Coordinates of N, CA and C in Angstrom, one line a residue:
M20 N 128.6 165.8 87.9 CA 128.1 166.2 89.2 C 129.3 166.7 89.8
S21 N 130.2 167.3 89.8 CA 131.0 167.6 90.8 C 130.8 169.0 91.8
D22 N 129.7 169.4 91.5 CA 129.3 170.7 92.1 C 129.5 170.8 93.6
E23 N 129.7 171.7 94.3 CA 129.9 171.4 95.6 C 129.3 172.8 96.3
Y24 N 128.3 172.9 97.5 CA 127.4 173.5 98.1 C 127.9 173.6 99.3
Q25 N 128.0 174.8 100.4 CA 128.0 174.9 101.5 C 127.1 175.5 102.1
S26 N 126.5 174.9 103.1 CA 125.4 175.3 104.1 C 125.6 175.4 105.9
T27 N 124.9 176.2 106.2 CA 124.7 176.1 107.6 C 123.5 175.3 108.5
T28 N 123.6 174.3 109.3 CA 122.4 174.3 110.1 C 122.0 174.5 111.1
F29 N 120.5 174.7 111.2 CA 120.0 176.1 112.1 C 119.0 175.1 112.7
K30 N 118.8 175.6 114.0 CA 117.7 175.0 114.6 C 115.9 175.5 114.3
S31 N 115.1 174.4 114.5 CA 114.1 174.2 113.8 C 113.1 173.4 114.5
G32 N 112.6 174.2 115.7 CA 111.5 173.4 116.5 C 112.4 172.6 117.7
N33 N 112.7 171.3 117.6 CA 112.9 170.3 118.3 C 114.1 169.7 117.5
S34 N 114.1 169.9 116.4 CA 114.8 169.7 115.0 C 116.3 170.6 115.0
V35 N 117.1 170.0 113.8 CA 118.2 170.6 113.4 C 118.0 170.3 112.1
A36 N 118.0 171.9 111.6 CA 117.6 171.6 109.8 C 119.1 172.0 109.2
L37 N 118.6 171.6 107.7 CA 119.9 171.9 106.7 C 118.9 172.2 105.4
R38 N 119.2 173.6 105.2 CA 118.8 174.1 103.8 C 119.4 173.4 102.5
L39 N 118.9 173.3 101.4 CA 119.6 172.7 100.2 C 119.0 174.1 99.5
P40 N 120.5 173.8 98.6 CA 120.8 174.8 97.6 C 119.8 174.4 96.4
K41 N 119.2 175.3 95.8 CA 118.2 175.2 94.6 C 119.0 174.6 93.6
G42 N 120.2 174.6 93.3 CA 120.9 174.0 92.3 C 121.2 172.9 92.6
L43 N 120.7 172.3 93.2 CA 120.6 170.7 93.6 C 119.7 170.4 93.0
G44 N 118.9 171.1 92.4 CA 117.6 170.3 91.8 C 116.4 169.8 92.8
V45 N 116.7 169.8 93.7 CA 115.5 169.0 94.7 C 114.1 170.2 94.6
P46 N 112.5 169.4 94.2 CA 111.3 170.4 94.1 C 111.0 170.3 95.3
E47 N 110.3 171.8 95.4 CA 109.5 171.9 96.7 C 108.8 170.6 97.0
G48 N 108.6 170.5 98.2 CA 107.5 170.0 98.7 C 107.9 168.3 98.7
T49 N 109.0 167.8 98.2 CA 109.3 166.4 97.5 C 109.7 165.6 99.4
Q50 N 109.1 164.6 99.1 CA 109.1 163.8 100.3 C 110.6 162.7 100.3
V51 N 111.7 163.5 101.5 CA 113.0 162.2 101.3 C 113.2 161.2 102.4
R52 N 113.9 160.5 102.2 CA 114.0 159.4 103.2 C 115.8 159.8 103.3
M53 N 115.9 159.9 104.5 CA 117.6 160.1 105.0 C 118.0 158.8 106.0
V54 N 119.3 158.0 105.2 CA 120.1 157.0 105.5 C 121.4 157.5 106.0
Q55 N 121.8 157.2 107.4 CA 122.8 157.6 107.9 C 123.9 156.3 107.5
E56 N 124.9 156.7 106.8 CA 125.4 155.6 106.4 C 127.2 155.5 107.0
A57 N 127.6 156.8 108.0 CA 128.6 156.9 108.7 C 128.1 157.9 109.8
P58 N 128.8 158.5 110.7 CA 129.2 159.9 111.2 C 128.9 160.9 110.3
M59 N 128.1 161.6 110.3 CA 128.2 163.2 109.7 C 128.2 162.3 107.9
S60 N 127.4 161.4 107.7 CA 127.6 161.1 106.7 C 126.3 160.6 105.7
F61 N 125.4 161.2 105.2 CA 124.0 160.8 104.7 C 123.4 160.1 103.3
R62 N 122.9 159.6 103.2 CA 122.3 159.5 101.5 C 120.8 160.1 101.9
V63 N 120.7 160.6 100.8 CA 118.9 161.8 100.7 C 118.4 160.7 99.6
E64 N 117.1 159.9 99.8 CA 116.4 159.5 98.7 C 115.2 160.0 98.2
P65 N 114.8 160.3 97.4 CA 113.1 160.5 97.6 C 112.1 159.7 97.6
I66 N 111.2 159.7 98.3 CA 110.0 158.4 98.8 C 109.2 158.6 97.5
V67 N 109.1 157.8 96.7 CA 108.1 157.2 95.9 C 106.5 156.9 96.5
A68 N 105.6 157.9 96.3 CA 104.4 157.9 96.6 C 103.7 157.2 95.7
P69 N 102.9 156.1 96.5 CA 101.6 155.4 95.4 C 100.8 156.7 95.1
R70 N 100.3 156.4 93.7 CA 99.0 156.9 92.9 C 98.1 156.9 94.3
K71 N 97.3 158.2 94.1 CA 96.2 158.1 95.3 C 95.1 157.5 94.3
K72 N 94.2 156.6 94.8 CA 93.0 156.5 93.8 C 91.5 157.1 94.9
I73 N 90.6 157.4 93.9 CA 89.5 158.0 94.4 C 88.4 157.1 94.7
D74 N 87.6 157.1 95.5 CA 86.5 156.0 95.5 C 85.1 156.7 95.1
I75 N 84.8 156.5 94.0 CA 83.7 157.3 93.3 C 82.7 156.5 93.5
S76 N 82.0 155.6 94.3 CA 81.2 154.3 94.5 C 80.0 155.5 95.5
G77 N 80.3 156.6 95.7 CA 78.7 157.3 96.5 C 79.0 158.4 95.6
F78 N 78.8 158.8 94.4 CA 79.1 159.9 93.8 C 77.6 160.1 93.3
A79 N 76.9 159.0 93.2 CA 75.8 159.0 92.6 C 74.6 160.4 92.8
G80 N 74.4 160.2 94.4 CA 73.6 160.9 94.7 C 74.2 162.4 96.0
K81 N 75.3 162.5 95.6 CA 76.3 164.0 96.0 C 75.6 165.1 95.2
A82 N 75.5 165.2 94.2 CA 75.1 166.1 93.6 C 74.0 166.8 94.0
P83 N 73.5 168.2 94.4 CA 72.2 168.6 94.7 C 71.4 169.1 93.6
G84 N 70.5 168.7 93.7 CA 69.2 169.0 92.4 C 69.5 167.9 91.3
I85 N 70.4 166.9 91.7 CA 70.5 166.0 90.4 C 69.2 164.9 90.1
R86 N 68.8 164.9 89.1 CA 67.7 163.8 88.7 C 68.6 162.8 88.1
L87 N 67.9 161.6 88.6 CA 68.6 160.4 87.6 C 67.8 159.9 87.0
A88 N 68.2 159.6 85.4 CA 67.7 159.1 84.5 C 66.3 157.9 84.8
P89 N 65.1 158.2 84.7 CA 64.7 157.0 84.6 C 64.9 155.4 84.5
R90 N 64.6 154.4 85.1 CA 65.1 153.2 84.6 C 64.3 152.9 83.7
E91 N 65.2 152.1 82.7 CA 64.0 151.5 81.5 C 64.7 150.0 81.0
D92 N 64.0 149.2 81.4 CA 64.5 148.2 81.1 C 64.3 148.1 79.7
F93 N 65.7 147.0 79.5 CA 65.5 146.5 78.0 C 64.3 145.0 77.4
E94 N 64.2 145.3 76.3 CA 63.2 144.1 75.9 C 64.3 143.0 75.8
E95 N 63.5 142.0 76.3 CA 64.3 140.5 75.7 C 65.0 140.1 74.2
R96 N 65.6 139.5 74.6 CA 66.7 139.0 73.5 C 65.4 138.1 72.8
P97 N 65.8 138.2 71.7 CA 64.6 137.6 70.5 C 65.4 136.0 71.0
S98 N 66.3 135.3 71.2 CA 66.9 134.3 71.6 C 66.1 133.8 72.8
T99 N 65.9 134.3 74.0 CA 64.9 134.3 75.0 C 63.7 133.9 74.9
I100 N 62.9 135.0 73.9 CA 61.5 134.9 73.5 C 61.6 133.2 72.9
L101 N 62.0 133.0 72.4 CA 62.3 131.8 71.1 C 62.4 130.4 72.0
R102 N 62.8 130.6 72.8 CA 63.3 129.3 74.0 C 62.2 129.7 74.5
R103 N 61.7 130.4 75.3 CA 60.5 130.3 76.1 C 59.5 129.4 75.0
A104 N 59.2 130.3 74.2 CA 58.4 129.7 73.4 C 58.2 127.7 72.8
E105 N 59.7 127.5 72.6 CA 60.0 126.6 72.5 C 59.6 125.0 73.5
E106 N 59.8 126.1 74.8 CA 59.8 125.1 76.2 C 58.2 125.1 76.1
A107 N 57.7 125.8 76.1 CA 56.1 126.0 76.1 C 55.6 125.1 75.1
A108 N 56.0 124.8 74.0 CA 55.4 124.1 72.8 C 55.9 122.5 73.1
A109 N 57.1 122.3 73.9 CA 57.2 120.8 74.3 C 56.4 120.4 75.3
K110 N 56.1 121.6 76.5 CA 55.4 121.3 77.2 C 53.8 120.6 76.7
A111 N 53.6 121.6 75.9 CA 51.9 121.4 75.3 C 51.9 119.8 74.5
R112 N 53.4 119.5 73.8 CA 53.2 118.2 73.3 C 53.4 117.1 74.2
D113 N 54.4 117.4 75.6 CA 54.5 116.2 76.6 C 52.8 115.8 76.9
G114 N 52.5 117.2 77.1 CA 51.0 116.9 78.3 C 49.8 116.4 77.5
A115 N 49.7 116.5 76.1 CA 48.5 116.4 75.3 C 48.6 115.1 75.1

């Protein structure tokens, strides 16, 4: 990694800018952090951005013309039906 590149600074708005040669391999649009280590000596490192998350909680009603499927409740579990029958039988025995 002893490649050497020369460049010249230039004014860009209220800043001084420096073009990085393509040979350095820095992809376009990379966000970087610059740390001054000494006068005219800088370290440039990429900023690792956290992955973006999409909130999908409000998507259900956003599509125009979408018709939601009708809600169909499921039948009760056989164990629930049996437990209810057993409780009714126990009440009938205790009450009689």
